[in-house]
PDB file of C-alpha atoms and ligand atoms in Angstrom:
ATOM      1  CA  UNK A   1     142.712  -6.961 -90.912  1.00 46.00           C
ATOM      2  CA  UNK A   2     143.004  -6.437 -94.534  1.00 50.00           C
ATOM      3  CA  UNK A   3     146.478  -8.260 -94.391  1.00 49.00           C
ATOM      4  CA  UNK A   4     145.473 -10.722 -92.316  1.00 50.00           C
ATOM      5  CA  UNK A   5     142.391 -11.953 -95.158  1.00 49.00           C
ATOM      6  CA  UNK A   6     144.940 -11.515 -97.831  1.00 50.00           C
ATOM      7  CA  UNK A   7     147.056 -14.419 -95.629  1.00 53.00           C
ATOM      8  CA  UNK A   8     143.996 -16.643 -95.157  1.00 49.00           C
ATOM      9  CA  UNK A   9     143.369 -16.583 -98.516  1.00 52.00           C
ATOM     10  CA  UNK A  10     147.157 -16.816 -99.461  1.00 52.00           C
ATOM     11  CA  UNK A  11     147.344 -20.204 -97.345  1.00 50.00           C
ATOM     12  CA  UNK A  12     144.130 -21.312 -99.093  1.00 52.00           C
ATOM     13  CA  UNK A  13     145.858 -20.908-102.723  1.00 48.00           C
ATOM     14  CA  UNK A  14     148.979 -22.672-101.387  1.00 49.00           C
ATOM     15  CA  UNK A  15     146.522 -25.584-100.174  1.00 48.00           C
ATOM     16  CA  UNK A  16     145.471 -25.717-103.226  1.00 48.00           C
ATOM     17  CA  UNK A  17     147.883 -25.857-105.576  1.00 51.00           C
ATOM     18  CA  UNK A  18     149.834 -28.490-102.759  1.00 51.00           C
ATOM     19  CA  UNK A  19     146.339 -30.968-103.650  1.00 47.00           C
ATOM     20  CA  UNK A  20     146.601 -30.341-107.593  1.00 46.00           C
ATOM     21  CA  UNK A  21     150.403 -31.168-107.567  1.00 45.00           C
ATOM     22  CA  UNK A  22     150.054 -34.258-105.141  1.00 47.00           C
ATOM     23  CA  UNK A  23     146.825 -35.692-107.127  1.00 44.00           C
ATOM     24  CA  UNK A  24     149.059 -34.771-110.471  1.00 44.00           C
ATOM     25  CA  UNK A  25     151.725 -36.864-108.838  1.00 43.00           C
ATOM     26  CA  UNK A  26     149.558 -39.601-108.012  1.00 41.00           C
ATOM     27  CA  UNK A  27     148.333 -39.215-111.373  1.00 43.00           C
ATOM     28  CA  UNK A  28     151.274 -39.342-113.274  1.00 42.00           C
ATOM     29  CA  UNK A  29     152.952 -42.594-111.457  1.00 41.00           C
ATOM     30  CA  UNK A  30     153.981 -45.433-113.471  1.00 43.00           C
ATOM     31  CA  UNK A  31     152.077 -48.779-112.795  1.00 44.00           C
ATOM     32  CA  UNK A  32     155.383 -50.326-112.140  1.00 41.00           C
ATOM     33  CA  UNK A  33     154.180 -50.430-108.191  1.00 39.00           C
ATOM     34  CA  UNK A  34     151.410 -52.928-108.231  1.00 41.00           C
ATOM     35  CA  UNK A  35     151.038 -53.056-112.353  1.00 43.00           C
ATOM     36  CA  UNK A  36     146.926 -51.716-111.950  1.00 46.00           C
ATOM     37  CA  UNK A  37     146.986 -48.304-112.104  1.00 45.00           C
ATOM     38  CA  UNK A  38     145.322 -47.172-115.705  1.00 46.00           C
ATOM     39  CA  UNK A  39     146.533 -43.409-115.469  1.00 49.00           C
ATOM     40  CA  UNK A  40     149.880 -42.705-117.451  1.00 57.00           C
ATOM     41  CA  UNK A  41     149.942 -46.057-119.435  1.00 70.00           C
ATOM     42  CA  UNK A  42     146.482 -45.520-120.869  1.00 72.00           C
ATOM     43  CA  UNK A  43     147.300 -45.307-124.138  1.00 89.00           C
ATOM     44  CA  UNK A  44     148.769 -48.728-124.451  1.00 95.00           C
ATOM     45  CA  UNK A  45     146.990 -51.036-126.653  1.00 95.00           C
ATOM     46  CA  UNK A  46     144.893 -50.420-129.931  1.00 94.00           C
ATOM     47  CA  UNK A  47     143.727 -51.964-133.133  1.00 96.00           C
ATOM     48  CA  UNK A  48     146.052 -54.773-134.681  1.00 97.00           C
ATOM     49  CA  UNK A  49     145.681 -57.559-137.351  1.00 98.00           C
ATOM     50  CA  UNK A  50     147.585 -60.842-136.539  1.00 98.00           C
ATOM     51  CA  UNK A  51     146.859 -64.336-137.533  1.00 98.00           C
ATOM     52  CA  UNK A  52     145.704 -67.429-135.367  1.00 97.00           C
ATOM     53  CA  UNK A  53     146.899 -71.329-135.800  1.00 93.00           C
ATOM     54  CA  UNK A  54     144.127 -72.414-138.347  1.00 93.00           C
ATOM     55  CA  UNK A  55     145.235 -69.024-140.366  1.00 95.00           C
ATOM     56  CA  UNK A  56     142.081 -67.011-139.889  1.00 97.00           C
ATOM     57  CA  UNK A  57     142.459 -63.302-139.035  1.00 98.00           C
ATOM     58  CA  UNK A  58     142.480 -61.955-135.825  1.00 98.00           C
ATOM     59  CA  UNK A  59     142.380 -58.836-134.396  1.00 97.00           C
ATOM     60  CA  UNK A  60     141.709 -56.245-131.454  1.00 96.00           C
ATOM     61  CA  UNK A  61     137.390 -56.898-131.845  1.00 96.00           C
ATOM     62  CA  UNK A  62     137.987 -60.657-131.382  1.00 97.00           C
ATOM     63  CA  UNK A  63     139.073 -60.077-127.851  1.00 96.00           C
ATOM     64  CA  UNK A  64     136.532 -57.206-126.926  1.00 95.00           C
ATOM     65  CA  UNK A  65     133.559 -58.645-124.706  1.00 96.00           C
ATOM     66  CA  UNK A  66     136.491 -60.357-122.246  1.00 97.00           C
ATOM     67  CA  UNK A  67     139.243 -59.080-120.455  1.00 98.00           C
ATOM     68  CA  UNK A  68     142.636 -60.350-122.348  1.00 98.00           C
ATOM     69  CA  UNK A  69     146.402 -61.671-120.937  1.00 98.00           C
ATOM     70  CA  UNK A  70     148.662 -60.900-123.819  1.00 98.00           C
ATOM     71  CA  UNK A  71     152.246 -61.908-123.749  1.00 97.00           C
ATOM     72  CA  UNK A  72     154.788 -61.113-126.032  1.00 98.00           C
ATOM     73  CA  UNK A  73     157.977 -63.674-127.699  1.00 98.00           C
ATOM     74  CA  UNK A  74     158.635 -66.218-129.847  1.00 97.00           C
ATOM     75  CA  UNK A  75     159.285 -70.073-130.064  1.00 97.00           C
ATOM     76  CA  UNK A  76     162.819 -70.282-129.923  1.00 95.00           C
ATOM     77  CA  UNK A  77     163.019 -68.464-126.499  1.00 94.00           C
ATOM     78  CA  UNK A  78     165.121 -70.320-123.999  1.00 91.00           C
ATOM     79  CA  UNK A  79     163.489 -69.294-120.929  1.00 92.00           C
ATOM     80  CA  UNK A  80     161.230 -66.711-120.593  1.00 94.00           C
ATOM     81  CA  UNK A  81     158.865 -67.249-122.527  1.00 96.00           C
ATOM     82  CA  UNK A  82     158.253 -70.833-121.754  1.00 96.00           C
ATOM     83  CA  UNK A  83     158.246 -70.255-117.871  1.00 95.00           C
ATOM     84  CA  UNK A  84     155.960 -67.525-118.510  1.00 96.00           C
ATOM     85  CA  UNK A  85     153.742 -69.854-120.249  1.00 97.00           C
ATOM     86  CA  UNK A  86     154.374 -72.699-117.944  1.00 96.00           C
ATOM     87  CA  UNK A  87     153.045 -70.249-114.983  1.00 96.00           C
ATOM     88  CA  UNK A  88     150.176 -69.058-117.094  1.00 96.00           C
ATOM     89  CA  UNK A  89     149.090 -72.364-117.524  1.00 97.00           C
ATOM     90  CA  UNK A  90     149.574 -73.385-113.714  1.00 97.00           C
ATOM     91  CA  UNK A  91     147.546 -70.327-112.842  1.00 97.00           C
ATOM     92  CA  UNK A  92     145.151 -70.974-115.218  1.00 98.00           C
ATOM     93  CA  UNK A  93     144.261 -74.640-113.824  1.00 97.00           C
ATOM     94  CA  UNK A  94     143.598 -73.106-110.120  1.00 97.00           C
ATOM     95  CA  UNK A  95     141.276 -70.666-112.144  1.00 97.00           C
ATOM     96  CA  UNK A  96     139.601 -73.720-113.572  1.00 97.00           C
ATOM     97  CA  UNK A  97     136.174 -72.227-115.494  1.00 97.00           C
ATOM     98  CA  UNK A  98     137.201 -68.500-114.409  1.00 97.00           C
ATOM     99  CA  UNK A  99     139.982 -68.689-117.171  1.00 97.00           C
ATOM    100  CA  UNK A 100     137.434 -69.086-119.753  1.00 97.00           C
ATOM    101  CA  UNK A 101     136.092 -65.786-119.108  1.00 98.00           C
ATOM    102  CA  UNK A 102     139.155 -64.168-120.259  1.00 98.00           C
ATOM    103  CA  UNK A 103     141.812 -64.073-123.419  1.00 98.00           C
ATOM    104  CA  UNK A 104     145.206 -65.264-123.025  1.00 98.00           C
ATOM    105  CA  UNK A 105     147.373 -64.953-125.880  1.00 98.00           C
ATOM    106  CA  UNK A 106     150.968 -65.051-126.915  1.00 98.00           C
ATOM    107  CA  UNK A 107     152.163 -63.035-129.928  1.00 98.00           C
ATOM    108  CA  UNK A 108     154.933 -64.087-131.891  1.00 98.00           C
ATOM    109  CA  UNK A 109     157.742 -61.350-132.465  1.00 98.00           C
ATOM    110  CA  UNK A 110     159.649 -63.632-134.973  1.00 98.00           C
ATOM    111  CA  UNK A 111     157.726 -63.231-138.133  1.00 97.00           C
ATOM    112  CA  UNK A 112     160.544 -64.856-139.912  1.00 96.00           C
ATOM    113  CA  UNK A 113     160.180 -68.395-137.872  1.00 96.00           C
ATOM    114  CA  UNK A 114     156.618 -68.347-136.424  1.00 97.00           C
ATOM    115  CA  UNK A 115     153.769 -68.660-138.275  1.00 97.00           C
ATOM    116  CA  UNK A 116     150.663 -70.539-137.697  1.00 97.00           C
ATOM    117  CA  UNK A 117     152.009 -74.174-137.574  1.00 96.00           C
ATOM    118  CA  UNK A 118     154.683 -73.525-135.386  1.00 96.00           C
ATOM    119  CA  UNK A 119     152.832 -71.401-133.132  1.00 95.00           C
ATOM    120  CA  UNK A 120     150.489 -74.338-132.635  1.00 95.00           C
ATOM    121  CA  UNK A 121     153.096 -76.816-131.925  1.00 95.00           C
ATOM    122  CA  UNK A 122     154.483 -74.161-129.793  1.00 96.00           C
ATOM    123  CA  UNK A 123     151.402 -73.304-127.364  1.00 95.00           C
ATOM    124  CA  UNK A 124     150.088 -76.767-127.596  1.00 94.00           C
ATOM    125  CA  UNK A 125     152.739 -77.739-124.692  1.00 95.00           C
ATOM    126  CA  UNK A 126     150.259 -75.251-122.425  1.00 97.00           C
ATOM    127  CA  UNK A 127     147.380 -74.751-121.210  1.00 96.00           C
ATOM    128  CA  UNK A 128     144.778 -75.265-124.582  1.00 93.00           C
ATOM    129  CA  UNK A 129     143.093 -71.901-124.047  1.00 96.00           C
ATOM    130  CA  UNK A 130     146.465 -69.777-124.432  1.00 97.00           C
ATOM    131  CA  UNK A 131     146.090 -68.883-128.144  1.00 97.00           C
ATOM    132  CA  UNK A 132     149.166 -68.143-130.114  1.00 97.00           C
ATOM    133  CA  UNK A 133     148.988 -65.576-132.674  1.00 98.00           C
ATOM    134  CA  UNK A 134     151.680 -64.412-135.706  1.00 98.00           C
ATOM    135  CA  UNK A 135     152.031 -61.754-138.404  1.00 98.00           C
ATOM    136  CA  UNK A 136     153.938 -60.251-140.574  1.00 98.00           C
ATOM    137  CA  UNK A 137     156.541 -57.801-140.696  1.00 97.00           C
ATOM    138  CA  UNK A 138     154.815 -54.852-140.425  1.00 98.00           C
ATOM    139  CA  UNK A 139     151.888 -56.410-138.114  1.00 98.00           C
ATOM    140  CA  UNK A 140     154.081 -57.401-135.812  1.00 98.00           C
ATOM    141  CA  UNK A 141     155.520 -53.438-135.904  1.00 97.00           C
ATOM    142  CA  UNK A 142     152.532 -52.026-135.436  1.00 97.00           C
ATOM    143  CA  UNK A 143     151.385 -54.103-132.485  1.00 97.00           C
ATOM    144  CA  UNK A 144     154.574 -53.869-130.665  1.00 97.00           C
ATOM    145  CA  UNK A 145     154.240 -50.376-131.161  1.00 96.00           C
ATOM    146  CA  UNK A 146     150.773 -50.097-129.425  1.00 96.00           C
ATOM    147  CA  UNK A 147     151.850 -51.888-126.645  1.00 96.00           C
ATOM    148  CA  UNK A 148     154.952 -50.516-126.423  1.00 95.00           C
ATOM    149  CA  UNK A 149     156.596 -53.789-126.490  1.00 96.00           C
ATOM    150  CA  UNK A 150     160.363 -54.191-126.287  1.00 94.00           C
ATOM    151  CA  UNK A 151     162.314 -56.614-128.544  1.00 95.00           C
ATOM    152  CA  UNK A 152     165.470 -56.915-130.797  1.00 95.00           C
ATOM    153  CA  UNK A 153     167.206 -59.208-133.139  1.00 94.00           C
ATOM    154  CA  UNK A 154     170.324 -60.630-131.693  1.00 94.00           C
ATOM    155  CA  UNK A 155     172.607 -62.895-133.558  1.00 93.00           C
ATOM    156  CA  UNK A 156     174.007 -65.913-131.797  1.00 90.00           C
ATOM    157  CA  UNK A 157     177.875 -66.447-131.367  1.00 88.00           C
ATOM    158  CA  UNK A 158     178.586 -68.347-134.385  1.00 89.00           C
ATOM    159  CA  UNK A 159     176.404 -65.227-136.497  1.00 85.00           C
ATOM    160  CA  UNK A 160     174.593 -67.688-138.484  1.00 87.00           C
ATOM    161  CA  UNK A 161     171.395 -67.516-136.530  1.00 92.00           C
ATOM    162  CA  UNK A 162     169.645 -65.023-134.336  1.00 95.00           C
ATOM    163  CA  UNK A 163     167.572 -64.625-130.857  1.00 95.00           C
ATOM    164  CA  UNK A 164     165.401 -62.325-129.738  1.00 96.00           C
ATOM    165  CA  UNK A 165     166.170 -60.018-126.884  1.00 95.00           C
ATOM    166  CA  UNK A 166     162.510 -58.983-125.578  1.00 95.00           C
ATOM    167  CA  UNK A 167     160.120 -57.625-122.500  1.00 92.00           C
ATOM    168  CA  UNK A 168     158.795 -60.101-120.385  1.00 93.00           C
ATOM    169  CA  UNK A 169     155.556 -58.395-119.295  1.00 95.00           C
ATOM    170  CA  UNK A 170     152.368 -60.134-119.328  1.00 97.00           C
ATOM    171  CA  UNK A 171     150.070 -57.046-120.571  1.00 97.00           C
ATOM    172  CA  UNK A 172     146.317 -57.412-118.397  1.00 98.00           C
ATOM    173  CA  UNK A 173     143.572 -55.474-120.911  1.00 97.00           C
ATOM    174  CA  UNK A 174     140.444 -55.007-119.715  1.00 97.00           C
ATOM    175  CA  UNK A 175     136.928 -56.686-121.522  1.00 97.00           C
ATOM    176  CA  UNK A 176     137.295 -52.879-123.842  1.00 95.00           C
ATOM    177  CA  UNK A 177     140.623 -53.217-124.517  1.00 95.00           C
ATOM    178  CA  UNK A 178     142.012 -50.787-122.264  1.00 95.00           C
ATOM    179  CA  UNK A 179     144.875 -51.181-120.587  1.00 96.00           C
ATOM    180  CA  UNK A 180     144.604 -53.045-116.801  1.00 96.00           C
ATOM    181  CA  UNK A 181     148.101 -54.021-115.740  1.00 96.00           C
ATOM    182  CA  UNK A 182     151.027 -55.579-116.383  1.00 96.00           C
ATOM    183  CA  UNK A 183     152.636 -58.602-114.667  1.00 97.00           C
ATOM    184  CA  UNK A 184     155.972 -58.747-114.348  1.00 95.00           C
ATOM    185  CA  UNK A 185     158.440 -61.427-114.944  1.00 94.00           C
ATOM    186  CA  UNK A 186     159.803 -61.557-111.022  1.00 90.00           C
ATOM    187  CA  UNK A 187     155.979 -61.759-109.929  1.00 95.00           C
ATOM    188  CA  UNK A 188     154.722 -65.226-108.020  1.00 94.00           C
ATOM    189  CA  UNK A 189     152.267 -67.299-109.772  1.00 94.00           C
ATOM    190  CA  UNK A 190     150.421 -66.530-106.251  1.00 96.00           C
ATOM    191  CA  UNK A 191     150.886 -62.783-107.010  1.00 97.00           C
ATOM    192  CA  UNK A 192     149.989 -63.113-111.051  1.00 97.00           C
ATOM    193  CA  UNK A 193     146.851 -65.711-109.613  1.00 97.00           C
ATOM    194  CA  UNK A 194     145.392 -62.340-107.873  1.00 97.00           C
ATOM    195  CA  UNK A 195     146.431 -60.333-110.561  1.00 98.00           C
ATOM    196  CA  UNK A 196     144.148 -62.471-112.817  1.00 98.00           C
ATOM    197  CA  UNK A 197     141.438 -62.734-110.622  1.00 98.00           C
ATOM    198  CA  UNK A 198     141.340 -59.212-110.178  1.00 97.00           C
ATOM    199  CA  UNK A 199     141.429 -59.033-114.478  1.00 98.00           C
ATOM    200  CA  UNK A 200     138.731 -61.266-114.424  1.00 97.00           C
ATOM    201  CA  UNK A 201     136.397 -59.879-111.704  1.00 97.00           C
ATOM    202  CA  UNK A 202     136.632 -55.966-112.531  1.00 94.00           C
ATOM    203  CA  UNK A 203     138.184 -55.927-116.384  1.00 90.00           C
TER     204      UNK A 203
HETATM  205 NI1   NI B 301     160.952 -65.300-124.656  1.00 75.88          NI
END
């Protein structure tokens, strides 16, 4: 009797601590999946100071109120960046008035070559509502720190200029500035069209 109890309640602990480590799994896997999970990546994001095309300071409480796209690169890029913004921009249209009711923005990584004018010139070629942001040095840092943001300085053949090796994630923040999703470069624009509604509708 007394050894059976002591095996019910045995099997009950087991039960247990089988839930805890299976909701701690769950708990503890990466967005990579679907890119909308919050748990694990929670602490991307956070306060930053950049700079928008007329000059005037921008940062994290500018975007607060509206759930934010942000995207990562720089001018020069070859190819992703502009297909990223190319499919922003497509997705954006079929959105029609629903993209006004977020923030899509693309940071500039190359502080040396983008500032304000040529970030204008730059996003200009998209969709008017993508707003393209620079900083310095050590803005850029701390940003790309916060969002844990991938990129590095690679010199071209002839070593007399440079490109920029970087992530190609579109980063989904909810309307507080906590961290959504991600969208990754491989994604549809039918796949990063739900992913936006889905920003839009519960971010
Ligand atoms: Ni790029």
């Amino acid at each position: 009797m007394r050894m059976k109890t002591a095996g019910l309640a045995g099997t009950a602990i087991l039960v247990v601590a089988a839930t805890v480590f299976a909701v701690t799994a769950l708990m503890q896997t990466p967005p990579a999946g679907d890119g909308n999970a919050r748990g694990g990546f929670a602490d991307i994001g956070g306060p930053f100071t950049l700079t928008d095309k007329t000059g005037k300071t921008v940062t994290e409480a500018d975007f607060k109120g509206k759930p934010s796209a942000i995207f990562f690169g720089f001018t020069f890029c070859p190819d992703v960046c502009p297909t990223t913004l190319y499919e922003l921009s497509g997705v954006m249209e079929e959105l029609g008035a629903d993209a006004d009711r977020m923030n899509v923005v693309f940071v500039s990584v190359d502080w040396e070559r983008d500032g304000p004018e040529e970030l204008e010139r730059y996003v200009s070629a998209f969709d008017d509502r993508i707003r393209g942001l620079s900083g310095t040095k050590e803005e850029i840092e701390r940003i790309t720190r916060a969002y844990r943001v991938y990129y590095k300085r690679v010199p071209t053949e002839d070593g007399e200029d440079y490109t920029i090796d970087h992530s190609a994630l579109v980063y989904l923040m909810d309307s507080d500035g906590r961290f959504f999703g991600t969208i990754s470069y491989n994604e549809s624009p039918e796949m990063m069209l739900g992913k936006l509604k889905r920003l839009i509708a519960e971010g």
